[in-house]
PDB file of C-alpha atoms in Angstrom:
ATOM      1  CA  MET A   1    -107.433  33.294  83.319  1.00 76.00           C
ATOM      2  CA  GLN A   2    -104.005  32.618  84.781  1.00 86.00           C
ATOM      3  CA  LYS A   3    -103.127  34.151  88.133  1.00 92.00           C
ATOM      4  CA  MET A   4    -100.639  37.023  87.744  1.00 92.00           C
ATOM      5  CA  PRO A   5     -97.200  36.251  89.255  1.00 94.00           C
ATOM      6  CA  VAL A   6     -96.702  37.975  92.602  1.00 93.00           C
ATOM      7  CA  GLY A   7     -93.653  39.840  91.280  1.00 93.00           C
ATOM      8  CA  LEU A   8     -95.783  41.517  88.612  1.00 95.00           C
ATOM      9  CA  VAL A   9     -98.459  42.405  91.160  1.00 95.00           C
ATOM     10  CA  MET A  10     -95.730  44.024  93.278  1.00 95.00           C
ATOM     11  CA  VAL A  11     -94.415  45.950  90.245  1.00 96.00           C
ATOM     12  CA  GLN A  12     -97.913  47.245  89.512  1.00 96.00           C
ATOM     13  CA  ILE A  13     -98.432  48.225  93.156  1.00 96.00           C
ATOM     14  CA  LYS A  14     -95.126  50.114  93.090  1.00 94.00           C
ATOM     15  CA  GLN A  15     -96.101  51.912  89.879  1.00 96.00           C
ATOM     16  CA  LEU A  16     -99.502  52.936  91.241  1.00 96.00           C
ATOM     17  CA  GLN A  17     -97.990  53.973  94.562  1.00 95.00           C
ATOM     18  CA  SER A  18     -95.317  56.069  92.833  1.00 93.00           C
ATOM     19  CA  ARG A  19     -97.903  57.800  90.644  1.00 95.00           C
ATOM     20  CA  ILE A  20    -100.055  58.741  93.650  1.00 96.00           C
ATOM     21  CA  ILE A  21     -97.044  59.848  95.718  1.00 94.00           C
ATOM     22  CA  GLU A  22     -95.804  62.040  92.835  1.00 92.00           C
ATOM     23  CA  LYS A  23     -99.201  63.741  92.672  1.00 93.00           C
ATOM     24  CA  LEU A  24     -99.313  64.309  96.439  1.00 92.00           C
ATOM     25  CA  LEU A  25     -95.720  65.578  96.501  1.00 91.00           C
ATOM     26  CA  LYS A  26     -96.419  68.120  93.752  1.00 90.00           C
ATOM     27  CA  GLU A  27     -99.621  69.274  95.445  1.00 91.00           C
ATOM     28  CA  THR A  28     -97.934  69.610  98.844  1.00 90.00           C
ATOM     29  CA  LEU A  29     -94.329  70.592  98.116  1.00 87.00           C
ATOM     30  CA  GLY A  30     -94.434  71.967  94.575  1.00 84.00           C
ATOM     31  CA  GLU A  31     -92.518  71.071  91.440  1.00 73.00           C
ATOM     32  CA  ALA A  32     -89.024  71.532  92.869  1.00 64.00           C
ATOM     33  CA  SER A  33     -89.460  68.991  95.650  1.00 78.00           C
ATOM     34  CA  ILE A  34     -88.236  65.432  95.884  1.00 88.00           C
ATOM     35  CA  ASN A  35     -89.763  62.668  93.788  1.00 88.00           C
ATOM     36  CA  SER A  36     -91.107  59.270  94.798  1.00 87.00           C
ATOM     37  CA  ALA A  37     -87.851  57.498  93.930  1.00 87.00           C
ATOM     38  CA  GLN A  38     -85.909  59.834  96.226  1.00 93.00           C
ATOM     39  CA  ILE A  39     -88.196  59.317  99.237  1.00 93.00           C
ATOM     40  CA  ASN A  40     -86.487  56.034 100.123  1.00 94.00           C
ATOM     41  CA  ILE A  41     -83.133  57.841 100.371  1.00 96.00           C
ATOM     42  CA  MET A  42     -84.513  60.834 102.225  1.00 96.00           C
ATOM     43  CA  TYR A  43     -86.436  58.643 104.672  1.00 96.00           C
ATOM     44  CA  GLN A  44     -83.256  56.793 105.617  1.00 97.00           C
ATOM     45  CA  LEU A  45     -81.351  60.067 106.059  1.00 97.00           C
ATOM     46  CA  TRP A  46     -84.135  61.604 108.149  1.00 97.00           C
ATOM     47  CA  ASN A  47     -83.786  58.580 110.437  1.00 97.00           C
ATOM     48  CA  GLU A  48     -79.987  58.855 110.558  1.00 96.00           C
ATOM     49  CA  ASP A  49     -78.019  61.621 108.903  1.00 93.00           C
ATOM     50  CA  ASN A  50     -74.290  61.661 108.075  1.00 94.00           C
ATOM     51  CA  ILE A  51     -73.929  58.045 106.956  1.00 95.00           C
ATOM     52  CA  THR A  52     -71.664  56.548 104.312  1.00 94.00           C
ATOM     53  CA  ILE A  53     -72.794  55.840 100.781  1.00 93.00           C
ATOM     54  CA  SER A  54     -72.264  52.105 101.335  1.00 92.00           C
ATOM     55  CA  GLU A  55     -74.443  52.176 104.476  1.00 95.00           C
ATOM     56  CA  LEU A  56     -77.122  54.153 102.623  1.00 96.00           C
ATOM     57  CA  SER A  57     -76.959  51.625  99.781  1.00 94.00           C
ATOM     58  CA  LYS A  58     -77.622  48.768 102.232  1.00 93.00           C
ATOM     59  CA  ARG A  59     -80.508  50.577 103.899  1.00 95.00           C
ATOM     60  CA  THR A  60     -82.209  51.586 100.642  1.00 95.00           C
ATOM     61  CA  GLN A  61     -81.478  48.337  98.769  1.00 93.00           C
ATOM     62  CA  LEU A  62     -80.194  50.481  95.875  1.00 93.00           C
ATOM     63  CA  ALA A  63     -77.131  49.474  93.876  1.00 90.00           C
ATOM     64  CA  ASN A  64     -74.197  51.853  94.320  1.00 88.00           C
ATOM     65  CA  THR A  65     -74.423  53.022  90.701  1.00 91.00           C
ATOM     66  CA  SER A  66     -78.143  53.827  90.968  1.00 92.00           C
ATOM     67  CA  LEU A  67     -77.659  55.452  94.352  1.00 95.00           C
ATOM     68  CA  THR A  68     -74.761  57.594  93.111  1.00 93.00           C
ATOM     69  CA  THR A  69     -76.867  58.949  90.241  1.00 94.00           C
ATOM     70  CA  MET A  70     -79.737  59.751  92.600  1.00 96.00           C
ATOM     71  CA  LEU A  71     -77.379  61.395  95.114  1.00 96.00           C
ATOM     72  CA  GLU A  72     -75.937  63.599  92.348  1.00 95.00           C
ATOM     73  CA  ARG A  73     -79.441  64.802  91.557  1.00 94.00           C
ATOM     74  CA  LEU A  74     -80.284  65.391  95.235  1.00 96.00           C
ATOM     75  CA  GLU A  75     -77.048  67.326  95.635  1.00 96.00           C
ATOM     76  CA  ALA A  76     -77.830  69.461  92.564  1.00 95.00           C
ATOM     77  CA  GLN A  77     -81.263  70.191  94.085  1.00 93.00           C
ATOM     78  CA  GLY A  78     -79.635  71.336  97.326  1.00 94.00           C
ATOM     79  CA  GLN A  79     -81.081  68.445  99.351  1.00 95.00           C
ATOM     80  CA  ILE A  80     -77.833  66.779 100.449  1.00 97.00           C
ATOM     81  CA  LEU A  81     -74.122  67.378 100.845  1.00 96.00           C
ATOM     82  CA  ARG A  82     -71.468  64.774 100.104  1.00 94.00           C
ATOM     83  CA  CYS A  83     -68.645  65.256 102.593  1.00 92.00           C
ATOM     84  CA  ARG A  84     -65.301  63.482 102.744  1.00 89.00           C
ATOM     85  CA  ASN A  85     -64.301  62.029 106.090  1.00 82.00           C
ATOM     86  CA  ASP A  86     -61.246  63.905 107.418  1.00 82.00           C
ATOM     87  CA  LYS A  87     -59.837  60.683 108.882  1.00 84.00           C
ATOM     88  CA  ASN A  88     -60.475  58.546 105.805  1.00 84.00           C
ATOM     89  CA  ARG A  89     -60.459  60.588 102.583  1.00 81.00           C
ATOM     90  CA  ARG A  90     -61.914  57.679 100.586  1.00 85.00           C
ATOM     91  CA  GLU A  91     -65.045  57.651 102.742  1.00 89.00           C
ATOM     92  CA  ILE A  92     -67.876  59.946 101.684  1.00 91.00           C
ATOM     93  CA  ARG A  93     -70.697  60.713 104.094  1.00 94.00           C
ATOM     94  CA  ILE A  94     -74.119  61.986 103.101  1.00 96.00           C
ATOM     95  CA  GLN A  95     -75.600  64.858 105.074  1.00 96.00           C
ATOM     96  CA  LEU A  96     -78.981  66.514 104.746  1.00 97.00           C
ATOM     97  CA  THR A  97     -79.267  70.238 104.157  1.00 97.00           C
ATOM     98  CA  GLU A  98     -81.663  72.426 106.100  1.00 96.00           C
ATOM     99  CA  HIS A  99     -83.834  72.539 102.982  1.00 94.00           C
ATOM    100  CA  ALA A 100     -84.136  68.730 103.018  1.00 95.00           C
ATOM    101  CA  ARG A 101     -84.977  68.748 106.713  1.00 95.00           C
ATOM    102  CA  SER A 102     -87.726  71.287 106.026  1.00 93.00           C
ATOM    103  CA  LEU A 103     -89.440  68.760 103.710  1.00 93.00           C
ATOM    104  CA  GLN A 104     -89.565  65.994 106.313  1.00 95.00           C
ATOM    105  CA  GLU A 105     -92.823  66.817 108.081  1.00 95.00           C
ATOM    106  CA  ASN A 106     -94.907  67.227 104.915  1.00 94.00           C
ATOM    107  CA  THR A 107     -93.340  64.183 103.272  1.00 94.00           C
ATOM    108  CA  LEU A 108     -94.020  62.008 106.312  1.00 95.00           C
ATOM    109  CA  GLU A 109     -97.639  63.209 106.217  1.00 95.00           C
ATOM    110  CA  ILE A 110     -97.811  62.041 102.601  1.00 94.00           C
ATOM    111  CA  LEU A 111     -96.420  58.645 103.611  1.00 95.00           C
ATOM    112  CA  THR A 112     -99.051  58.455 106.362  1.00 96.00           C
ATOM    113  CA  ALA A 113    -101.737  59.248 103.780  1.00 96.00           C
ATOM    114  CA  MET A 114    -100.344  56.503 101.534  1.00 96.00           C
ATOM    115  CA  HIS A 115    -100.487  54.095 104.465  1.00 97.00           C
ATOM    116  CA  SER A 116    -104.192  54.888 104.852  1.00 97.00           C
ATOM    117  CA  ILE A 117    -104.793  54.420 101.124  1.00 97.00           C
ATOM    118  CA  ASN A 118    -102.855  51.134 101.040  1.00 97.00           C
ATOM    119  CA  PHE A 119    -104.601  49.632 104.051  1.00 98.00           C
ATOM    120  CA  ASN A 120    -108.116  50.942 103.425  1.00 98.00           C
ATOM    121  CA  GLY A 121    -110.530  48.142 104.320  1.00 98.00           C
ATOM    122  CA  PHE A 122    -107.906  46.098 106.205  1.00 98.00           C
ATOM    123  CA  THR A 123    -108.347  45.178 109.851  1.00 98.00           C
ATOM    124  CA  LEU A 124    -105.430  45.886 112.196  1.00 97.00           C
ATOM    125  CA  GLU A 125    -104.706  42.150 112.254  1.00 98.00           C
ATOM    126  CA  GLU A 126    -104.675  41.976 108.435  1.00 98.00           C
ATOM    127  CA  GLU A 127    -102.371  44.994 108.314  1.00 98.00           C
ATOM    128  CA  LYS A 128     -99.964  43.317 110.752  1.00 98.00           C
ATOM    129  CA  GLN A 129    -100.092  40.079 108.751  1.00 98.00           C
ATOM    130  CA  MET A 130     -99.391  41.973 105.531  1.00 97.00           C
ATOM    131  CA  TYR A 131     -96.320  43.623 107.079  1.00 96.00           C
ATOM    132  CA  ASP A 132     -95.141  40.234 108.334  1.00 98.00           C
ATOM    133  CA  PHE A 133     -95.630  38.634 104.909  1.00 97.00           C
ATOM    134  CA  LEU A 134     -93.902  41.488 103.080  1.00 96.00           C
ATOM    135  CA  ASN A 135     -90.960  41.451 105.478  1.00 96.00           C
ATOM    136  CA  ARG A 136     -90.619  37.680 105.018  1.00 97.00           C
ATOM    137  CA  MET A 137     -90.647  38.127 101.237  1.00 96.00           C
ATOM    138  CA  LYS A 138     -88.050  40.894 101.529  1.00 94.00           C
ATOM    139  CA  SER A 139     -85.886  38.649 103.701  1.00 95.00           C
ATOM    140  CA  ASN A 140     -86.183  35.808 101.164  1.00 96.00           C
ATOM    141  CA  LEU A 141     -85.136  38.145  98.360  1.00 94.00           C
ATOM    142  CA  GLU A 142     -82.206  39.533 100.378  1.00 91.00           C
ATOM    143  CA  THR A 143     -81.014  35.995 101.128  1.00 94.00           C
ATOM    144  CA  TYR A 144     -81.292  34.985  97.479  1.00 94.00           C
ATOM    145  CA  SER A 145     -79.540  38.166  96.361  1.00 89.00           C
ATOM    146  CA  SER A 146     -76.640  37.670  98.782  1.00 87.00           C
ATOM    147  CA  LEU A 147     -76.125  34.106  97.517  1.00 88.00           C
ATOM    148  CA  GLN A 148     -75.891  35.362  93.908  1.00 86.00           C
ATOM    149  CA  LYS A 149     -72.833  37.567  94.522  1.00 69.00           C
TER     150      LYS A 149
END
């Protein structure tokens, strides 16, 4: 049998991870919480709030069109506010609401649980190597992507 291309393995890992995260989110936060696709955005905002859409796009690796759609949904859910910069009306900054901040602790616990699930059976050295390999792959993809523009 032919070895599955690494890209497909990564897609399957993402699908499995998303399914498990969705289950844990519903169990912990309820139906009206964030979903697995929104965690990437929320995680970046929990690390630094009040950033521009373009900066958030860079940090999440989401295209502006995809990010805008997801931000509209987060805004409708009361998770974020989109605020115009008084000094530059074209610039929109994304700010978390108190409701979104209240989800941080439980969501980070879920991410910690996912870390344990993902690295079950790995030594600390293997875990470090995996991070290094994944970050190198990400860097390769970012370089390739930037050359395609």
